[in-house]
Amino acid sequence: MQLNFLGTSGAKSLPLFRSQHPQSVAARQDPSRRRHPSCAYVEAEGWGLLLDAGRFDVGELLEDKPFRGVCVTHFHPDHVQGLFPLRWAAGEPFPVFAPQDEVGCADLTTWSSRLDWRRVEPFQTIDFGPFVLTPVPLNHEPCCLGWCVETPAARFAWLTDTSGLPTETLAYLRGWQPDAIAIDCTYPPRETPHPAHNDLTQVLRIHAQLAPETTWLLHLNEAILQWLEEHPDALPEGVALPVENQPLSLIHRGNLTLKS
Ligand SMILES: [Zn+2]
Ligand SMILES: [Zn+2]
């Protein structure tokens, strides 16, 4: 399975408009430090799949890819705004797997065009080409579903947005044993958890509970990136900041490798 992180921030992408925060200043000077809203692309056996579509320019990034469909976590704009232009694509409709939400970004369902909506229930297993897809509940309003993506080669979970994990999701993931996860890490360590988003303390607990080979941090912003820069030893082995637009090859445990 090939994996490419296309967006690793939330709505507060980097650089933030008009911000003089050191992280935004650095992102303006060095394009490799820019971070876009939530979006990842996975590919296996000539089938390409988006996990969220938070980038408005996602169509440009997919132009030469064998794109087949989208898995949506929830209908906050930083996860679906790329669907607004993508729905007017030329060619056949493509499936968009998403939770039930009648009001979130309702214009997308009023004017679906090429978006072939497939409303899904938690833990419903979906066969999609070489992928087996399983949505899992997350702690985030409105209804939010993480996505477990499996091929014969690897298991990867996209878990954003969330604060902690629901008991049933944690139990499912423990049994499923992902090779790698990517998870909401909006905040530096906090005294008390935020109700809608993880802080680093919660993420490190989940990493210890699931023991994937790699845990990537998502929904990044100025504050968490600055905190991590000031605490360079805060991330244990196996927990990492993702690099955008640098394709990875995911294969089973013990063999997670960077594609050169
Ligand atoms: Zn978000
Ligand atoms: Zn959200």
PDB file of C-alpha atoms and ligand atoms in Angstrom:
ATOM      1  CA  MET A   1       0.000   0.000   0.000  1.00  0.00           C
ATOM      2  CA  GLN A   2       1.301   3.417  -0.955  1.00  0.00           C
ATOM      3  CA  LEU A   3       0.498   6.297   1.383  1.00  0.00           C
ATOM      4  CA  ASN A   4       0.932  10.002   0.744  1.00  0.00           C
ATOM      5  CA  PHE A   5       0.004  12.638   3.322  1.00  0.00           C
ATOM      6  CA  LEU A   6      -1.437  15.574   1.371  1.00  0.00           C
ATOM      7  CA  GLY A   7      -2.789  17.527   4.342  1.00  0.00           C
ATOM      8  CA  THR A   8      -1.699  17.247   7.978  1.00  0.00           C
ATOM      9  CA  SER A   9      -3.265  20.305   9.620  1.00  0.00           C
ATOM     10  CA  GLY A  10      -6.830  21.241  10.479  1.00  0.00           C
ATOM     11  CA  ALA A  11      -8.625  24.428   9.514  1.00  0.00           C
ATOM     12  CA  LYS A  12      -5.686  26.448  10.881  1.00  0.00           C
ATOM     13  CA  SER A  13      -3.291  25.437   8.146  1.00  0.00           C
ATOM     14  CA  LEU A  14       0.288  26.712   7.926  1.00  0.00           C
ATOM     15  CA  PRO A  15       1.107  29.459   7.255  1.00  0.00           C
ATOM     16  CA  LEU A  16      -1.906  30.983   8.983  1.00  0.00           C
ATOM     17  CA  PHE A  17      -3.219  34.089   7.211  1.00  0.00           C
ATOM     18  CA  ARG A  18      -1.502  37.247   8.551  1.00  0.00           C
ATOM     19  CA  SER A  19       0.079  35.370  11.469  1.00  0.00           C
ATOM     20  CA  GLN A  20       3.564  36.370  12.637  1.00  0.00           C
ATOM     21  CA  HIS A  21       3.940  33.236  14.780  1.00  0.00           C
ATOM     22  CA  PRO A  22       7.409  31.716  14.184  1.00  0.00           C
ATOM     23  CA  GLN A  23       5.871  28.546  12.714  1.00  0.00           C
ATOM     24  CA  SER A  24       3.885  30.520  10.128  1.00  0.00           C
ATOM     25  CA  VAL A  25       6.845  32.757   9.314  1.00  0.00           C
ATOM     26  CA  ALA A  26       9.008  29.648   8.812  1.00  0.00           C
ATOM     27  CA  ALA A  27       6.327  28.025   6.626  1.00  0.00           C
ATOM     28  CA  ARG A  28       6.239  31.114   4.378  1.00  0.00           C
ATOM     29  CA  GLN A  29      10.010  30.966   3.964  1.00  0.00           C
ATOM     30  CA  ASP A  30      10.266  27.188   3.496  1.00  0.00           C
ATOM     31  CA  PRO A  31       7.464  25.596   1.443  1.00  0.00           C
ATOM     32  CA  SER A  32       8.317  22.148   2.850  1.00  0.00           C
ATOM     33  CA  ARG A  33       7.007  23.412   6.232  1.00  0.00           C
ATOM     34  CA  ARG A  34       3.593  24.293   4.856  1.00  0.00           C
ATOM     35  CA  ARG A  35       0.750  22.146   6.124  1.00  0.00           C
ATOM     36  CA  HIS A  36      -2.641  21.822   4.455  1.00  0.00           C
ATOM     37  CA  PRO A  37      -6.018  20.678   5.868  1.00  0.00           C
ATOM     38  CA  SER A  38      -6.716  16.967   6.414  1.00  0.00           C
ATOM     39  CA  CYS A  39      -6.158  14.751   3.396  1.00  0.00           C
ATOM     40  CA  ALA A  40      -4.290  11.548   2.546  1.00  0.00           C
ATOM     41  CA  TYR A  41      -4.013   9.441  -0.598  1.00  0.00           C
ATOM     42  CA  VAL A  42      -3.576   5.667  -0.508  1.00  0.00           C
ATOM     43  CA  GLU A  43      -3.028   3.437  -3.508  1.00  0.00           C
ATOM     44  CA  ALA A  44      -2.844  -0.325  -4.080  1.00  0.00           C
ATOM     45  CA  GLU A  45      -3.049  -2.447  -7.233  1.00  0.00           C
ATOM     46  CA  GLY A  46      -3.922   0.580  -9.362  1.00  0.00           C
ATOM     47  CA  TRP A  47      -6.733   1.775  -7.098  1.00  0.00           C
ATOM     48  CA  GLY A  48      -6.361   5.214  -5.515  1.00  0.00           C
ATOM     49  CA  LEU A  49      -8.423   6.351  -2.543  1.00  0.00           C
ATOM     50  CA  LEU A  50      -8.628   9.649  -0.660  1.00  0.00           C
ATOM     51  CA  LEU A  51      -8.971   9.742   3.111  1.00  0.00           C
ATOM     52  CA  ASP A  52     -10.704  13.085   3.684  1.00  0.00           C
ATOM     53  CA  ALA A  53     -10.524  15.863   1.119  1.00  0.00           C
ATOM     54  CA  GLY A  54      -9.521  18.919   3.104  1.00  0.00           C
ATOM     55  CA  ARG A  55      -7.458  20.463   0.303  1.00  0.00           C
ATOM     56  CA  PHE A  56      -9.329  22.682  -2.112  1.00  0.00           C
ATOM     57  CA  ASP A  57      -6.667  21.898  -4.768  1.00  0.00           C
ATOM     58  CA  VAL A  58      -6.839  18.119  -4.300  1.00  0.00           C
ATOM     59  CA  GLY A  59      -7.996  17.571  -7.888  1.00  0.00           C
ATOM     60  CA  GLU A  60      -4.702  18.977  -9.195  1.00  0.00           C
ATOM     61  CA  LEU A  61      -2.788  16.521  -7.011  1.00  0.00           C
ATOM     62  CA  LEU A  62      -4.815  13.579  -8.354  1.00  0.00           C
ATOM     63  CA  GLU A  63      -4.681  14.471 -12.029  1.00  0.00           C
ATOM     64  CA  ASP A  64      -2.321  11.593 -12.977  1.00  0.00           C
ATOM     65  CA  LYS A  65      -3.463   9.154 -10.250  1.00  0.00           C
ATOM     66  CA  PRO A  66      -5.820   6.158 -10.550  1.00  0.00           C
ATOM     67  CA  PHE A  67      -8.308   7.854  -8.220  1.00  0.00           C
ATOM     68  CA  ARG A  68     -11.450   5.773  -7.494  1.00  0.00           C
ATOM     69  CA  GLY A  69     -13.175   7.196  -4.411  1.00  0.00           C
ATOM     70  CA  VAL A  70     -13.162   9.023  -1.083  1.00  0.00           C
ATOM     71  CA  CYS A  71     -13.604   8.087   2.574  1.00  0.00           C
ATOM     72  CA  VAL A  72     -14.908  11.046   4.601  1.00  0.00           C
ATOM     73  CA  THR A  73     -14.527  11.205   8.393  1.00  0.00           C
ATOM     74  CA  HIS A  74     -17.014  14.045   8.995  1.00  0.00           C
ATOM     75  CA  PHE A  75     -18.396  17.196   7.463  1.00  0.00           C
ATOM     76  CA  HIS A  76     -16.272  19.929   8.993  1.00  0.00           C
ATOM     77  CA  PRO A  77     -14.893  22.006   6.107  1.00  0.00           C
ATOM     78  CA  ASP A  78     -11.249  21.164   6.792  1.00  0.00           C
ATOM     79  CA  HIS A  79     -12.106  17.547   5.877  1.00  0.00           C
ATOM     80  CA  VAL A  80     -14.442  17.977   2.904  1.00  0.00           C
ATOM     81  CA  GLN A  81     -13.796  21.337   1.235  1.00  0.00           C
ATOM     82  CA  GLY A  82     -11.901  19.624  -1.599  1.00  0.00           C
ATOM     83  CA  LEU A  83     -15.156  17.903  -2.600  1.00  0.00           C
ATOM     84  CA  PHE A  84     -16.697  21.243  -3.620  1.00  0.00           C
ATOM     85  CA  PRO A  85     -14.581  21.535  -6.785  1.00  0.00           C
ATOM     86  CA  LEU A  86     -14.047  17.764  -7.186  1.00  0.00           C
ATOM     87  CA  ARG A  87     -17.796  17.166  -7.622  1.00  0.00           C
ATOM     88  CA  TRP A  88     -17.722  18.924 -11.008  1.00  0.00           C
ATOM     89  CA  ALA A  89     -15.065  16.518 -12.338  1.00  0.00           C
ATOM     90  CA  ALA A  90     -15.381  15.206 -15.878  1.00  0.00           C
ATOM     91  CA  GLY A  91     -16.135  11.516 -16.278  1.00  0.00           C
ATOM     92  CA  GLU A  92     -18.033   8.982 -14.224  1.00  0.00           C
ATOM     93  CA  PRO A  93     -19.355   9.521 -10.670  1.00  0.00           C
ATOM     94  CA  PHE A  94     -17.123   8.146  -7.918  1.00  0.00           C
ATOM     95  CA  PRO A  95     -18.130   6.712  -4.529  1.00  0.00           C
ATOM     96  CA  VAL A  96     -17.852   8.879  -1.431  1.00  0.00           C
ATOM     97  CA  PHE A  97     -18.135   6.820   1.758  1.00  0.00           C
ATOM     98  CA  ALA A  98     -19.321   9.022   4.615  1.00  0.00           C
ATOM     99  CA  PRO A  99     -21.246   8.992   7.903  1.00  0.00           C
ATOM    100  CA  GLN A 100     -24.894  10.026   8.103  1.00  0.00           C
ATOM    101  CA  ASP A 101     -25.067  13.809   8.499  1.00  0.00           C
ATOM    102  CA  GLU A 102     -28.000  15.618   6.921  1.00  0.00           C
ATOM    103  CA  VAL A 103     -26.851  19.162   7.615  1.00  0.00           C
ATOM    104  CA  GLY A 104     -23.040  19.230   7.404  1.00  0.00           C
ATOM    105  CA  CYS A 105     -21.928  21.075   4.233  1.00  0.00           C
ATOM    106  CA  ALA A 106     -25.415  20.368   2.870  1.00  0.00           C
ATOM    107  CA  ASP A 107     -24.653  21.945  -0.505  1.00  0.00           C
ATOM    108  CA  LEU A 108     -22.526  18.866  -1.277  1.00  0.00           C
ATOM    109  CA  THR A 109     -25.608  16.651  -1.118  1.00  0.00           C
ATOM    110  CA  THR A 110     -27.952  19.197  -2.711  1.00  0.00           C
ATOM    111  CA  TRP A 111     -25.617  19.418  -5.730  1.00  0.00           C
ATOM    112  CA  SER A 112     -23.835  16.067  -5.677  1.00  0.00           C
ATOM    113  CA  SER A 113     -22.931  15.923  -9.383  1.00  0.00           C
ATOM    114  CA  ARG A 114     -20.129  13.267  -9.557  1.00  0.00           C
ATOM    115  CA  LEU A 115     -20.274  12.482  -5.832  1.00  0.00           C
ATOM    116  CA  ASP A 116     -21.905   9.053  -5.446  1.00  0.00           C
ATOM    117  CA  TRP A 117     -22.780   9.159  -1.747  1.00  0.00           C
ATOM    118  CA  ARG A 118     -22.525   5.873   0.169  1.00  0.00           C
ATOM    119  CA  ARG A 119     -23.680   6.439   3.749  1.00  0.00           C
ATOM    120  CA  VAL A 120     -21.998   4.008   6.115  1.00  0.00           C
ATOM    121  CA  GLU A 121     -22.512   2.684   9.628  1.00  0.00           C
ATOM    122  CA  PRO A 122     -19.775   2.100  12.216  1.00  0.00           C
ATOM    123  CA  PHE A 123     -17.920  -1.213  11.790  1.00  0.00           C
ATOM    124  CA  GLN A 124     -19.622  -1.893   8.430  1.00  0.00           C
ATOM    125  CA  THR A 125     -17.020  -3.658   6.289  1.00  0.00           C
ATOM    126  CA  ILE A 126     -16.692  -2.395   2.695  1.00  0.00           C
ATOM    127  CA  ASP A 127     -14.837  -4.190  -0.085  1.00  0.00           C
ATOM    128  CA  PHE A 128     -13.446  -1.614  -2.484  1.00  0.00           C
ATOM    129  CA  GLY A 129     -11.054  -3.019  -5.086  1.00  0.00           C
ATOM    130  CA  PRO A 130      -7.949  -4.210  -3.222  1.00  0.00           C
ATOM    131  CA  PHE A 131      -9.050  -2.394  -0.039  1.00  0.00           C
ATOM    132  CA  VAL A 132     -11.137  -3.581   2.872  1.00  0.00           C
ATOM    133  CA  LEU A 133     -12.484  -0.445   4.543  1.00  0.00           C
ATOM    134  CA  THR A 134     -13.956  -0.320   8.044  1.00  0.00           C
ATOM    135  CA  PRO A 135     -15.310   2.900   9.578  1.00  0.00           C
ATOM    136  CA  VAL A 136     -14.854   3.228  13.351  1.00  0.00           C
ATOM    137  CA  PRO A 137     -16.533   5.758  15.695  1.00  0.00           C
ATOM    138  CA  LEU A 138     -14.472   8.691  16.986  1.00  0.00           C
ATOM    139  CA  ASN A 139     -15.146  11.177  19.804  1.00  0.00           C
ATOM    140  CA  HIS A 140     -15.987  14.300  17.795  1.00  0.00           C
ATOM    141  CA  GLU A 141     -19.242  16.083  16.954  1.00  0.00           C
ATOM    142  CA  PRO A 142     -20.918  15.866  14.496  1.00  0.00           C
ATOM    143  CA  CYS A 143     -20.842  12.121  13.797  1.00  0.00           C
ATOM    144  CA  CYS A 144     -17.238  11.301  12.976  1.00  0.00           C
ATOM    145  CA  LEU A 145     -15.819   8.014  11.706  1.00  0.00           C
ATOM    146  CA  GLY A 146     -12.161   7.032  11.456  1.00  0.00           C
ATOM    147  CA  TRP A 147     -11.181   4.698   8.630  1.00  0.00           C
ATOM    148  CA  CYS A 148      -9.338   1.379   8.883  1.00  0.00           C
ATOM    149  CA  VAL A 149      -7.777   0.620   5.498  1.00  0.00           C
ATOM    150  CA  GLU A 150      -6.526  -2.885   4.842  1.00  0.00           C
ATOM    151  CA  THR A 151      -4.819  -4.568   1.911  1.00  0.00           C
ATOM    152  CA  PRO A 152      -2.997  -7.902   1.890  1.00  0.00           C
ATOM    153  CA  ALA A 153       0.178  -5.850   2.405  1.00  0.00           C
ATOM    154  CA  ALA A 154      -0.677  -3.569   5.319  1.00  0.00           C
ATOM    155  CA  ARG A 155      -3.177  -2.132   7.798  1.00  0.00           C
ATOM    156  CA  PHE A 156      -3.441   1.623   8.243  1.00  0.00           C
ATOM    157  CA  ALA A 157      -5.902   3.654  10.353  1.00  0.00           C
ATOM    158  CA  TRP A 158      -6.822   7.323   9.737  1.00  0.00           C
ATOM    159  CA  LEU A 159      -8.151   8.636  13.049  1.00  0.00           C
ATOM    160  CA  THR A 160      -9.096  12.301  12.936  1.00  0.00           C
ATOM    161  CA  ASP A 161     -10.825  14.240  14.480  1.00  0.00           C
ATOM    162  CA  THR A 162     -11.116  12.785  17.977  1.00  0.00           C
ATOM    163  CA  SER A 163     -10.520  13.247  21.685  1.00  0.00           C
ATOM    164  CA  GLY A 164      -9.331   9.869  22.956  1.00  0.00           C
ATOM    165  CA  LEU A 165     -11.033   6.869  21.369  1.00  0.00           C
ATOM    166  CA  PRO A 166     -14.432   5.315  22.157  1.00  0.00           C
ATOM    167  CA  THR A 167     -14.118   2.036  24.080  1.00  0.00           C
ATOM    168  CA  GLU A 168     -15.481  -0.033  21.179  1.00  0.00           C
ATOM    169  CA  THR A 169     -13.076   1.590  18.715  1.00  0.00           C
ATOM    170  CA  LEU A 170     -10.088   0.994  20.968  1.00  0.00           C
ATOM    171  CA  ALA A 171     -11.136  -2.655  21.374  1.00  0.00           C
ATOM    172  CA  TYR A 172     -11.567  -3.074  17.605  1.00  0.00           C
ATOM    173  CA  LEU A 173      -8.184  -1.512  16.823  1.00  0.00           C
ATOM    174  CA  ARG A 174      -6.448  -3.647  19.452  1.00  0.00           C
ATOM    175  CA  GLY A 175      -7.745  -6.761  17.737  1.00  0.00           C
ATOM    176  CA  TRP A 176      -7.075  -5.436  14.231  1.00  0.00           C
ATOM    177  CA  GLN A 177      -3.445  -4.561  15.034  1.00  0.00           C
ATOM    178  CA  PRO A 178      -2.680  -1.737  12.592  1.00  0.00           C
ATOM    179  CA  ASP A 179       0.825  -1.471  11.171  1.00  0.00           C
ATOM    180  CA  ALA A 180       0.518   2.307  11.295  1.00  0.00           C
ATOM    181  CA  ILE A 181      -1.970   4.942  12.413  1.00  0.00           C
ATOM    182  CA  ALA A 182      -2.349   8.667  11.788  1.00  0.00           C
ATOM    183  CA  ILE A 183      -4.218  10.480  14.545  1.00  0.00           C
ATOM    184  CA  ASP A 184      -5.493  13.904  15.654  1.00  0.00           C
ATOM    185  CA  CYS A 185      -2.855  15.631  17.824  1.00  0.00           C
ATOM    186  CA  THR A 186      -4.156  19.210  17.901  1.00  0.00           C
ATOM    187  CA  TYR A 187      -2.787  20.219  21.300  1.00  0.00           C
ATOM    188  CA  PRO A 188       0.396  19.979  23.362  1.00  0.00           C
ATOM    189  CA  PRO A 189      -0.079  18.117  26.688  1.00  0.00           C
ATOM    190  CA  ARG A 190      -3.029  19.554  28.644  1.00  0.00           C
ATOM    191  CA  GLU A 191      -4.150  19.322  32.278  1.00  0.00           C
ATOM    192  CA  THR A 192      -7.590  18.124  31.167  1.00  0.00           C
ATOM    193  CA  PRO A 193      -8.464  16.700  27.746  1.00  0.00           C
ATOM    194  CA  HIS A 194     -10.173  18.948  25.209  1.00  0.00           C
ATOM    195  CA  PRO A 195     -13.669  17.589  24.383  1.00  0.00           C
ATOM    196  CA  ALA A 196     -13.146  17.524  20.606  1.00  0.00           C
ATOM    197  CA  HIS A 197      -9.437  17.008  19.889  1.00  0.00           C
ATOM    198  CA  ASN A 198      -6.505  15.022  21.229  1.00  0.00           C
ATOM    199  CA  ASP A 199      -3.546  16.456  23.052  1.00  0.00           C
ATOM    200  CA  LEU A 200      -0.168  14.753  22.899  1.00  0.00           C
ATOM    201  CA  THR A 201      -0.668  12.958  26.232  1.00  0.00           C
ATOM    202  CA  GLN A 202      -3.772  11.219  24.863  1.00  0.00           C
ATOM    203  CA  VAL A 203      -1.986  10.324  21.634  1.00  0.00           C
ATOM    204  CA  LEU A 204       0.980   8.750  23.435  1.00  0.00           C
ATOM    205  CA  ARG A 205      -1.409   6.687  25.553  1.00  0.00           C
ATOM    206  CA  ILE A 206      -3.186   5.413  22.419  1.00  0.00           C
ATOM    207  CA  HIS A 207       0.182   4.692  20.776  1.00  0.00           C
ATOM    208  CA  ALA A 208       1.169   2.583  23.797  1.00  0.00           C
ATOM    209  CA  GLN A 209      -2.191   0.767  23.818  1.00  0.00           C
ATOM    210  CA  LEU A 210      -2.188  -0.101  20.108  1.00  0.00           C
ATOM    211  CA  ALA A 211       1.567  -0.495  19.607  1.00  0.00           C
ATOM    212  CA  PRO A 212       1.625   0.194  15.856  1.00  0.00           C
ATOM    213  CA  GLU A 213       5.001   0.392  14.212  1.00  0.00           C
ATOM    214  CA  THR A 214       4.402   4.085  13.465  1.00  0.00           C
ATOM    215  CA  THR A 215       1.994   6.692  14.797  1.00  0.00           C
ATOM    216  CA  TRP A 216       1.843   9.896  12.743  1.00  0.00           C
ATOM    217  CA  LEU A 217       0.474  13.115  14.231  1.00  0.00           C
ATOM    218  CA  LEU A 218      -2.300  14.998  12.409  1.00  0.00           C
ATOM    219  CA  HIS A 219      -4.347  18.198  12.693  1.00  0.00           C
ATOM    220  CA  LEU A 220      -1.123  20.087  13.423  1.00  0.00           C
ATOM    221  CA  ASN A 221      -1.037  23.839  14.013  1.00  0.00           C
ATOM    222  CA  GLU A 222       1.324  26.589  15.165  1.00  0.00           C
ATOM    223  CA  ALA A 223       1.046  25.793  18.885  1.00  0.00           C
ATOM    224  CA  ILE A 224       1.714  22.040  18.817  1.00  0.00           C
ATOM    225  CA  LEU A 225       4.518  22.408  16.267  1.00  0.00           C
ATOM    226  CA  GLN A 226       6.161  25.120  18.365  1.00  0.00           C
ATOM    227  CA  TRP A 227       5.821  23.008  21.517  1.00  0.00           C
ATOM    228  CA  LEU A 228       7.393  20.009  19.764  1.00  0.00           C
ATOM    229  CA  GLU A 229      10.254  22.178  18.540  1.00  0.00           C
ATOM    230  CA  GLU A 230      10.874  23.319  22.121  1.00  0.00           C
ATOM    231  CA  HIS A 231      10.637  19.740  23.447  1.00  0.00           C
ATOM    232  CA  PRO A 232      12.706  17.765  20.921  1.00  0.00           C
ATOM    233  CA  ASP A 233      12.701  14.614  23.058  1.00  0.00           C
ATOM    234  CA  ALA A 234       8.926  14.526  23.584  1.00  0.00           C
ATOM    235  CA  LEU A 235       8.175  11.952  20.875  1.00  0.00           C
ATOM    236  CA  PRO A 236       9.167   8.364  21.649  1.00  0.00           C
ATOM    237  CA  GLU A 237      10.460   6.054  18.963  1.00  0.00           C
ATOM    238  CA  GLY A 238       7.670   5.194  16.536  1.00  0.00           C
ATOM    239  CA  VAL A 239       5.802   8.495  16.920  1.00  0.00           C
ATOM    240  CA  ALA A 240       6.502  10.978  14.156  1.00  0.00           C
ATOM    241  CA  LEU A 241       5.471  14.152  12.393  1.00  0.00           C
ATOM    242  CA  PRO A 242       4.355  13.319   8.856  1.00  0.00           C
ATOM    243  CA  VAL A 243       5.963  15.035   5.886  1.00  0.00           C
ATOM    244  CA  GLU A 244       3.479  16.197   3.270  1.00  0.00           C
ATOM    245  CA  ASN A 245       3.689  14.929  -0.283  1.00  0.00           C
ATOM    246  CA  GLN A 246       6.403  12.374   0.397  1.00  0.00           C
ATOM    247  CA  PRO A 247       5.058   8.963  -0.676  1.00  0.00           C
ATOM    248  CA  LEU A 248       5.571   6.048   1.703  1.00  0.00           C
ATOM    249  CA  SER A 249       5.333   2.316   1.195  1.00  0.00           C
ATOM    250  CA  LEU A 250       3.435   0.528   3.942  1.00  0.00           C
ATOM    251  CA  ILE A 251       4.046  -3.180   4.322  1.00  0.00           C
ATOM    252  CA  HIS A 252       3.488  -5.481   7.243  1.00  0.00           C
ATOM    253  CA  ARG A 253       5.002  -5.102  10.674  1.00  0.00           C
ATOM    254  CA  GLY A 254       8.780  -4.948  10.822  1.00  0.00           C
ATOM    255  CA  ASN A 255       9.021  -3.753   7.235  1.00  0.00           C
ATOM    256  CA  LEU A 256       7.597  -0.249   7.208  1.00  0.00           C
ATOM    257  CA  THR A 257       9.809   1.555   4.730  1.00  0.00           C
ATOM    258  CA  LEU A 258      10.224   4.920   3.108  1.00  0.00           C
ATOM    259  CA  LYS A 259      10.041   4.734  -0.646  1.00  0.00           C
ATOM    260  CA  SER A 260      13.160   6.326  -2.077  1.00  0.00           C
TER     261      SER A 260
HETATM  262 ZN    ZN B   1     -10.643  18.920  11.607  1.00  0.00          ZN
HETATM  263 ZN    ZN B   2     -13.750  18.341  13.033  1.00  0.00          ZN
END
